[in-house]
Short mmCIF file of C-alpha atoms in Angstrom, two decimals:
data_model
loop_
_atom_site.label_atom_id
_atom_site.label_comp_id
_atom_site.label_asym_id
_atom_site.label_seq_id
_atom_site.Cartn_x
_atom_site.Cartn_y
_atom_site.Cartn_z
CA MET A 1 14.41 67.59 76.89
CA ALA A 2 14.63 71.38 76.52
CA PHE A 3 11.79 73.61 77.63
CA LYS A 4 11.20 77.03 76.13
CA ILE A 5 10.30 79.59 78.78
CA ALA A 6 8.56 82.79 77.71
CA SER A 7 6.18 85.31 79.19
CA SER A 8 2.57 85.62 78.17
CA PRO A 9 0.68 86.07 75.93
CA HIS A 10 1.28 82.71 74.30
CA VAL A 11 0.02 82.65 70.70
CA SER A 12 0.44 80.01 68.02
CA THR A 13 0.11 82.33 65.04
CA ASN A 14 1.53 85.68 64.10
CA SER A 15 -1.59 87.65 63.14
CA LEU A 16 -0.55 91.23 62.54
CA THR A 17 -3.20 93.95 62.73
CA SER A 18 -2.45 94.98 59.15
CA SER A 19 -2.99 91.43 57.91
CA VAL A 20 -6.25 91.02 59.79
CA MET A 21 -7.63 94.36 58.60
CA LEU A 22 -6.59 93.64 55.02
CA LYS A 23 -8.45 90.33 55.10
CA VAL A 24 -11.56 92.10 56.39
CA ALA A 25 -11.33 94.64 53.56
CA LEU A 26 -10.87 91.91 50.96
CA CYS A 27 -13.85 89.94 52.28
CA LEU A 28 -15.99 93.06 51.85
CA ILE A 29 -15.42 92.95 48.08
CA PRO A 30 -18.26 90.51 47.17
CA GLY A 31 -20.79 92.73 48.94
CA ILE A 32 -19.35 95.91 47.43
CA VAL A 33 -19.50 94.40 43.94
CA ALA A 34 -23.14 93.39 44.43
CA GLN A 35 -24.02 96.79 45.87
CA SER A 36 -22.36 98.56 42.95
CA TYR A 37 -24.19 96.34 40.46
CA PHE A 38 -27.63 97.00 41.91
CA PHE A 39 -27.21 100.63 42.99
CA GLY A 40 -24.68 102.03 40.54
CA PHE A 41 -21.24 103.60 40.49
CA GLY A 42 -22.11 105.91 43.38
CA THR A 43 -21.09 103.21 45.83
CA LEU A 44 -17.56 103.11 44.40
CA ILE A 45 -17.31 106.91 44.39
CA GLN A 46 -18.37 107.10 48.03
CA LEU A 47 -15.84 104.38 48.81
CA MET A 48 -12.98 106.31 47.22
CA LEU A 49 -14.03 109.52 48.99
CA ALA A 50 -14.20 107.79 52.35
CA ILE A 51 -10.85 106.04 52.00
CA SER A 52 -9.08 109.21 50.87
CA THR A 53 -10.57 111.24 53.72
CA ALA A 54 -9.73 108.53 56.25
CA TYR A 55 -6.07 108.37 55.28
CA ILE A 56 -5.71 112.14 55.31
CA ALA A 57 -7.40 112.45 58.71
CA GLU A 58 -5.38 109.54 60.10
CA SER A 59 -2.12 111.11 58.92
CA LEU A 60 -2.93 114.48 60.47
CA MET A 61 -4.00 113.02 63.80
CA VAL A 62 -0.96 110.75 64.05
CA LYS A 63 1.29 113.68 63.21
CA LEU A 64 -0.37 115.81 65.90
CA ARG A 65 0.30 113.01 68.39
CA SER A 66 4.01 113.06 67.42
CA ARG A 67 4.02 109.51 66.13
CA ALA A 68 5.37 107.98 62.93
CA VAL A 69 2.68 108.24 60.26
CA LEU A 70 3.57 105.42 57.88
CA PRO A 71 3.39 102.50 60.37
CA VAL A 72 -0.06 103.63 61.52
CA LEU A 73 -1.36 103.96 57.97
CA LYS A 74 -0.08 100.48 57.19
CA ASP A 75 -2.28 98.85 59.84
CA ASN A 76 -5.25 99.20 57.41
CA SER A 77 -7.69 100.09 60.19
CA ALA A 78 -8.59 103.38 58.49
CA LEU A 79 -9.28 101.44 55.29
CA VAL A 80 -11.78 99.16 57.04
CA THR A 81 -13.52 102.00 58.89
CA ALA A 82 -13.89 104.03 55.70
CA SER A 83 -15.17 101.05 53.74
CA LEU A 84 -17.82 100.14 56.32
CA LEU A 85 -19.10 103.70 56.46
CA ALA A 86 -19.08 104.16 52.67
CA VAL A 87 -21.23 101.10 51.95
CA ALA A 88 -23.78 102.24 54.55
CA ILE A 89 -24.30 105.64 52.90
CA PRO A 90 -26.76 106.12 49.99
CA PRO A 91 -24.78 105.90 46.73
CA LEU A 92 -25.71 109.36 45.48
CA ALA A 93 -25.55 111.27 48.76
CA PRO A 94 -23.67 114.60 48.49
CA TRP A 95 -19.91 114.31 48.78
CA TRP A 96 -19.77 116.22 52.05
CA ILE A 97 -21.87 113.56 53.78
CA VAL A 98 -19.20 110.86 53.57
CA VAL A 99 -16.42 113.39 54.26
CA ILE A 100 -18.06 114.61 57.49
CA GLY A 101 -18.82 111.06 58.57
CA THR A 102 -15.31 109.79 57.92
CA LEU A 103 -13.70 112.73 59.70
CA PHE A 104 -15.90 112.13 62.72
CA ALA A 105 -15.12 108.41 62.74
CA ILE A 106 -11.35 108.84 62.53
CA VAL A 107 -10.80 112.03 64.53
CA MET A 108 -13.48 111.95 67.23
CA VAL A 109 -14.34 108.29 67.75
CA LYS A 110 -10.94 106.74 67.12
CA HIS A 111 -8.12 109.16 67.96
CA MET A 112 -9.84 111.19 70.66
CA TYR A 113 -10.10 107.94 72.61
CA GLY A 114 -6.42 107.16 72.09
CA GLY A 115 -6.28 105.53 68.66
CA LEU A 116 -6.67 101.95 67.52
CA GLY A 117 -7.50 99.59 70.36
CA HIS A 118 -8.87 102.25 72.71
CA ASN A 119 -12.15 103.34 71.11
CA LEU A 120 -15.28 102.47 73.06
CA PHE A 121 -17.61 102.61 70.04
CA ASN A 122 -17.39 101.23 66.54
CA PRO A 123 -16.15 104.29 64.59
CA ALA A 124 -18.12 103.59 61.40
CA MET A 125 -21.42 103.09 63.23
CA ALA A 126 -20.92 106.12 65.46
CA ALA A 127 -20.35 108.22 62.35
CA TYR A 128 -23.37 106.69 60.62
CA VAL A 129 -25.64 107.60 63.56
CA LEU A 130 -24.26 111.15 63.58
CA LEU A 131 -25.07 111.51 59.88
CA LEU A 132 -28.49 109.89 60.17
CA ILE A 133 -29.57 112.19 62.99
CA SER A 134 -28.02 115.32 61.49
CA PHE A 135 -28.93 114.83 57.81
CA PRO A 136 -31.97 112.50 57.68
CA VAL A 137 -33.04 113.52 54.16
CA GLN A 138 -29.68 112.85 52.54
CA MET A 139 -29.17 109.64 54.51
CA THR A 140 -32.51 108.14 53.46
CA SER A 141 -32.47 109.08 49.76
CA TRP A 142 -31.57 105.69 48.31
CA VAL A 143 -31.81 104.95 44.62
CA ALA A 144 -33.93 102.19 43.15
CA PRO A 145 -32.11 98.94 42.37
CA GLN A 146 -31.18 98.62 38.71
CA THR A 147 -33.69 95.80 38.21
CA ILE A 148 -36.63 98.23 38.55
CA ALA A 149 -35.16 101.73 38.07
CA LEU A 150 -36.33 103.81 35.13
CA ASN A 151 -32.90 105.39 34.74
CA GLN A 152 -29.46 103.87 35.20
CA ALA A 153 -26.63 106.00 36.57
CA ASP A 154 -23.38 105.85 34.62
CA MET A 155 -20.11 107.06 36.14
CA LEU A 156 -20.40 110.63 34.83
CA THR A 157 -23.98 111.05 36.00
CA SER A 158 -23.10 109.65 39.41
CA LEU A 159 -20.20 112.09 39.74
CA LEU A 160 -22.46 114.99 38.81
CA ALA A 161 -25.12 113.91 41.30
CA ILE A 162 -22.62 113.52 44.14
CA PHE A 163 -20.48 116.62 43.57
CA TYR A 164 -22.77 119.13 41.82
CA GLU A 165 -26.36 118.23 42.61
CA SER A 166 -28.34 117.76 45.79
CA ALA A 167 -29.39 114.47 47.28
CA GLU A 168 -32.97 115.43 46.36
CA PHE A 169 -31.97 115.46 42.68
CA ALA A 170 -30.34 112.09 43.04
CA GLY A 171 -33.40 110.62 44.68
CA ASN A 172 -35.77 112.07 42.07
CA TYR A 173 -33.73 111.13 39.02
CA PHE A 174 -32.93 107.55 39.90
CA GLN A 175 -36.14 106.62 41.66
CA LEU A 176 -38.64 104.02 40.59
CA ASN A 177 -41.22 106.51 39.28
CA VAL A 178 -41.64 110.26 39.02
CA ASP A 179 -44.36 110.40 41.67
CA ALA A 180 -42.11 109.35 44.52
CA VAL A 181 -40.05 111.87 46.46
CA ALA A 182 -37.21 109.48 47.20
CA MET A 183 -36.59 105.78 46.89
CA ALA A 184 -36.94 104.13 50.29
CA THR A 185 -35.27 100.90 51.32
CA PRO A 186 -37.45 97.78 51.66
CA LEU A 187 -37.49 98.05 55.47
CA ASP A 188 -38.41 101.74 55.28
CA THR A 189 -41.13 101.01 52.72
CA LEU A 190 -42.63 98.31 54.92
CA LYS A 191 -42.54 100.49 58.05
CA ASN A 192 -44.24 103.41 56.26
CA ASP A 193 -46.91 101.14 54.78
CA LEU A 194 -47.68 99.62 58.17
CA ALA A 195 -47.96 103.12 59.64
CA MET A 196 -50.54 103.94 56.94
CA GLY A 197 -52.64 100.93 57.90
CA LEU A 198 -51.57 98.50 55.19
CA THR A 199 -50.84 94.88 56.00
CA THR A 200 -47.52 93.18 55.41
CA ASP A 201 -48.90 91.26 52.43
CA GLU A 202 -50.23 94.47 50.86
CA SER A 203 -46.87 96.19 51.30
CA LEU A 204 -45.02 93.26 49.74
CA GLN A 205 -46.95 93.83 46.52
CA ARG A 206 -44.89 96.93 45.79
CA PRO A 207 -42.31 96.60 42.99
CA ILE A 208 -39.38 97.00 45.38
CA PHE A 209 -40.22 93.57 46.78
CA ASP A 210 -39.84 90.28 44.95
CA ALA A 211 -40.71 86.87 46.41
CA GLY A 212 -40.92 88.37 49.90
CA VAL A 213 -37.51 90.08 49.89
CA GLY A 214 -36.20 93.41 48.70
CA GLN A 215 -34.99 93.55 45.12
CA GLY A 216 -31.24 93.95 45.06
CA TRP A 217 -30.98 94.02 48.84
CA PHE A 218 -31.31 90.25 49.09
CA TRP A 219 -28.30 89.69 46.84
CA VAL A 220 -26.26 92.38 48.57
CA ASN A 221 -26.84 90.74 51.94
CA LEU A 222 -26.13 87.33 50.45
CA MET A 223 -22.73 88.55 49.24
CA TYR A 224 -21.91 90.03 52.63
CA LEU A 225 -22.88 86.67 54.11
CA LEU A 226 -20.43 85.03 51.70
CA GLY A 227 -17.72 87.47 52.75
CA GLY A 228 -18.51 86.80 56.39
CA LEU A 229 -18.17 83.06 55.90
CA MET A 230 -14.78 83.74 54.32
CA LEU A 231 -13.77 85.62 57.48
CA LEU A 232 -14.78 82.62 59.56
CA LYS A 233 -12.86 80.30 57.26
CA LEU A 234 -9.77 82.48 57.57
CA LYS A 235 -10.26 82.59 61.37
CA VAL A 236 -10.29 86.37 61.34
CA ILE A 237 -13.47 86.43 63.44
CA ARG A 238 -15.06 84.00 65.88
CA TRP A 239 -18.41 82.34 65.29
CA GLN A 240 -20.14 83.42 68.49
CA ILE A 241 -21.20 86.98 67.62
CA PRO A 242 -22.59 86.32 64.10
CA THR A 243 -24.37 83.17 65.24
CA ALA A 244 -25.89 84.75 68.33
CA LEU A 245 -26.90 87.92 66.46
CA LEU A 246 -28.62 86.15 63.58
CA SER A 247 -30.21 83.51 65.82
CA SER A 248 -31.69 86.00 68.29
CA LEU A 249 -32.95 88.22 65.48
CA MET A 250 -34.50 85.25 63.67
CA LEU A 251 -36.11 84.00 66.90
CA CYS A 252 -37.66 87.39 67.73
CA VAL A 253 -38.83 88.00 64.18
CA GLY A 254 -40.15 84.45 63.88
CA VAL A 255 -42.26 84.74 67.03
CA GLY A 256 -43.61 88.12 65.96
CA PHE A 257 -44.38 86.89 62.46
CA VAL A 258 -46.25 83.83 63.76
CA LEU A 259 -48.30 85.85 66.25
CA TYR A 260 -48.90 88.97 64.13
CA PRO A 261 -48.34 88.13 60.45
CA ASP A 262 -50.25 91.19 59.24
CA THR A 263 -47.90 93.67 60.93
CA HIS A 264 -44.58 91.81 61.09
CA ALA A 265 -42.06 91.03 58.37
CA SER A 266 -40.93 87.48 57.78
CA PRO A 267 -37.54 86.28 59.09
CA TRP A 268 -36.47 85.92 55.46
CA LEU A 269 -37.02 89.63 54.81
CA GLN A 270 -35.44 90.78 58.07
CA LEU A 271 -32.30 88.70 57.65
CA PHE A 272 -31.64 89.77 54.06
CA SER A 273 -32.56 93.46 54.22
CA GLY A 274 -30.71 96.56 55.30
CA GLY A 275 -27.34 96.00 56.93
CA THR A 276 -28.12 92.75 58.73
CA MET A 277 -25.37 90.57 57.27
CA LEU A 278 -22.89 93.44 57.18
CA ALA A 279 -23.49 94.00 60.89
CA ALA A 280 -23.35 90.33 61.83
CA PHE A 281 -19.97 89.59 60.26
CA PHE A 282 -18.13 92.88 59.73
CA ILE A 283 -19.39 95.43 62.27
CA ALA A 284 -20.45 93.65 65.45
CA THR A 285 -17.30 91.50 65.36
CA ASP A 286 -14.99 94.50 65.81
CA PRO A 287 -12.51 93.12 68.40
CA VAL A 288 -12.00 96.49 70.08
CA SER A 289 -15.59 97.51 70.84
CA ALA A 290 -17.13 94.04 71.26
CA ALA A 291 -17.10 91.63 74.19
CA THR A 292 -14.01 89.44 74.36
CA SER A 293 -14.78 86.17 76.18
CA PRO A 294 -16.54 83.34 74.32
CA ARG A 295 -19.68 83.49 76.47
CA GLY A 296 -19.51 87.27 76.47
CA ARG A 297 -19.50 87.31 72.68
CA LEU A 298 -22.64 85.16 72.67
CA VAL A 299 -24.41 87.60 74.99
CA PHE A 300 -23.10 90.57 73.02
CA GLY A 301 -24.32 89.18 69.68
CA ALA A 302 -27.69 88.15 71.08
CA MET A 303 -28.17 91.62 72.54
CA ILE A 304 -27.58 93.23 69.15
CA GLY A 305 -30.04 90.86 67.46
CA VAL A 306 -32.77 91.62 70.00
CA LEU A 307 -32.11 95.36 69.79
CA ILE A 308 -32.31 95.28 66.00
CA TYR A 309 -35.71 93.61 66.21
CA VAL A 310 -37.03 95.97 68.90
CA ILE A 311 -35.91 99.16 67.13
CA ARG A 312 -37.04 97.97 63.69
CA THR A 313 -40.44 96.97 65.03
CA PHE A 314 -41.24 99.64 67.60
CA GLY A 315 -38.73 102.43 66.91
CA GLY A 316 -38.61 105.22 64.40
CA TYR A 317 -35.67 103.91 62.34
CA PRO A 318 -36.30 101.05 59.91
CA ASP A 319 -32.74 99.71 59.87
CA ALA A 320 -31.61 99.64 63.48
CA VAL A 321 -28.16 98.13 63.01
CA ALA A 322 -26.08 101.18 63.95
CA PHE A 323 -28.09 102.01 67.08
CA ALA A 324 -28.09 98.37 68.20
CA VAL A 325 -24.33 98.08 67.79
CA LEU A 326 -23.59 101.30 69.68
CA LEU A 327 -25.88 100.32 72.56
CA ALA A 328 -24.17 96.94 72.75
CA ASN A 329 -20.74 98.64 72.63
CA MET A 330 -21.73 100.55 75.77
CA CYS A 331 -22.55 97.27 77.49
CA ALA A 332 -19.43 95.36 76.36
CA PRO A 333 -17.28 96.25 79.43
CA PHE A 334 -20.15 95.26 81.72
CA ILE A 335 -20.60 91.95 79.86
CA ASP A 336 -16.88 91.16 80.05
CA HIS A 337 -16.74 92.00 83.74
CA TYR A 338 -19.50 89.61 84.76
CA ILE A 339 -19.17 86.84 82.17
CA ARG A 340 -15.41 86.50 81.72
CA PRO A 341 -13.95 83.21 82.99
CA ARG A 342 -12.80 83.27 86.60
CA ALA A 343 -9.22 82.40 87.49
CA TYR A 344 -8.74 79.02 89.14
CA GLY A 345 -9.11 79.41 92.87
CA HIS A 346 -11.07 82.66 92.57
CA ARG A 347 -13.55 83.00 95.40
CA THR A 348 -16.52 85.32 95.41
CA GLY A 349 -17.74 86.70 98.69
CA ASN A 350 -15.91 86.97 101.98
CA SER A 351 -13.22 84.49 103.02
CA LEU A 352 -13.86 82.34 106.08
#
């Protein structure tokens, strides 16, 4: 019998980074299609802007680091980062919003830390937080879903709104009615209504809600859930982080909804609104900035779920996904240090 001797790591499959990233990008397609259907061509325009900017920035940074450009571009990591940021930005936000965000994600968050595999934070979420804090008006001017909007944006109108008009114009033209300043997301609408003294049931009577969920947003999240299940099927991601994130969020929301139904959203609304499913399967599962051990991934995902609930309920931002992910990214090394499996024979404390 012949034995093959080789050094670690010992892997049974040849999963190249480019292949993994390409699968992630492909599994985003159902959600992108749904988002484009409900919110117009602006989503696709932002996507093209982000991808173009990402590849240009990646090329320049790799060149400055005296490395071969083509192999780095082929790893598809810039494609995934740009795609995640683009779908998180309002469809008719000014063009410079997605350009600034993508440049920050690629140059500052990724390459300033040493490139792929060395970044502490998720680049797309770090860029999203930068944009949200710096340009709150543009980043909260969402359009009404096509099921209730008075005006539908064709490709030409979307291009004009993004490149030649302000985000205020985009919000006013494609909103639900002419009295509103900008179209808020379902979570933002609910938070504002609760702040004005309305109950949850009273807020859910607004046209943006249907059967207890946000119009359009439910289907978008459902498609990202479908894409996430495809990632699990393809074994691109592990089950621990999505399961722990969604379970902890559902548990917290469920308890709050049972105890305070007049001021808390239902688990159904929380799970299928904002970027919940996108975060659970595509953002929090980033192998670089997340915890690595199986138990560590459970703790990491549960932490994000709890943070999403806490910030959504008691914080000033209705969709807390980006902040929750970044806070958990900061804790990932700590989680890995204390929860990683110990080597056989490892002894804690002083030896006798």
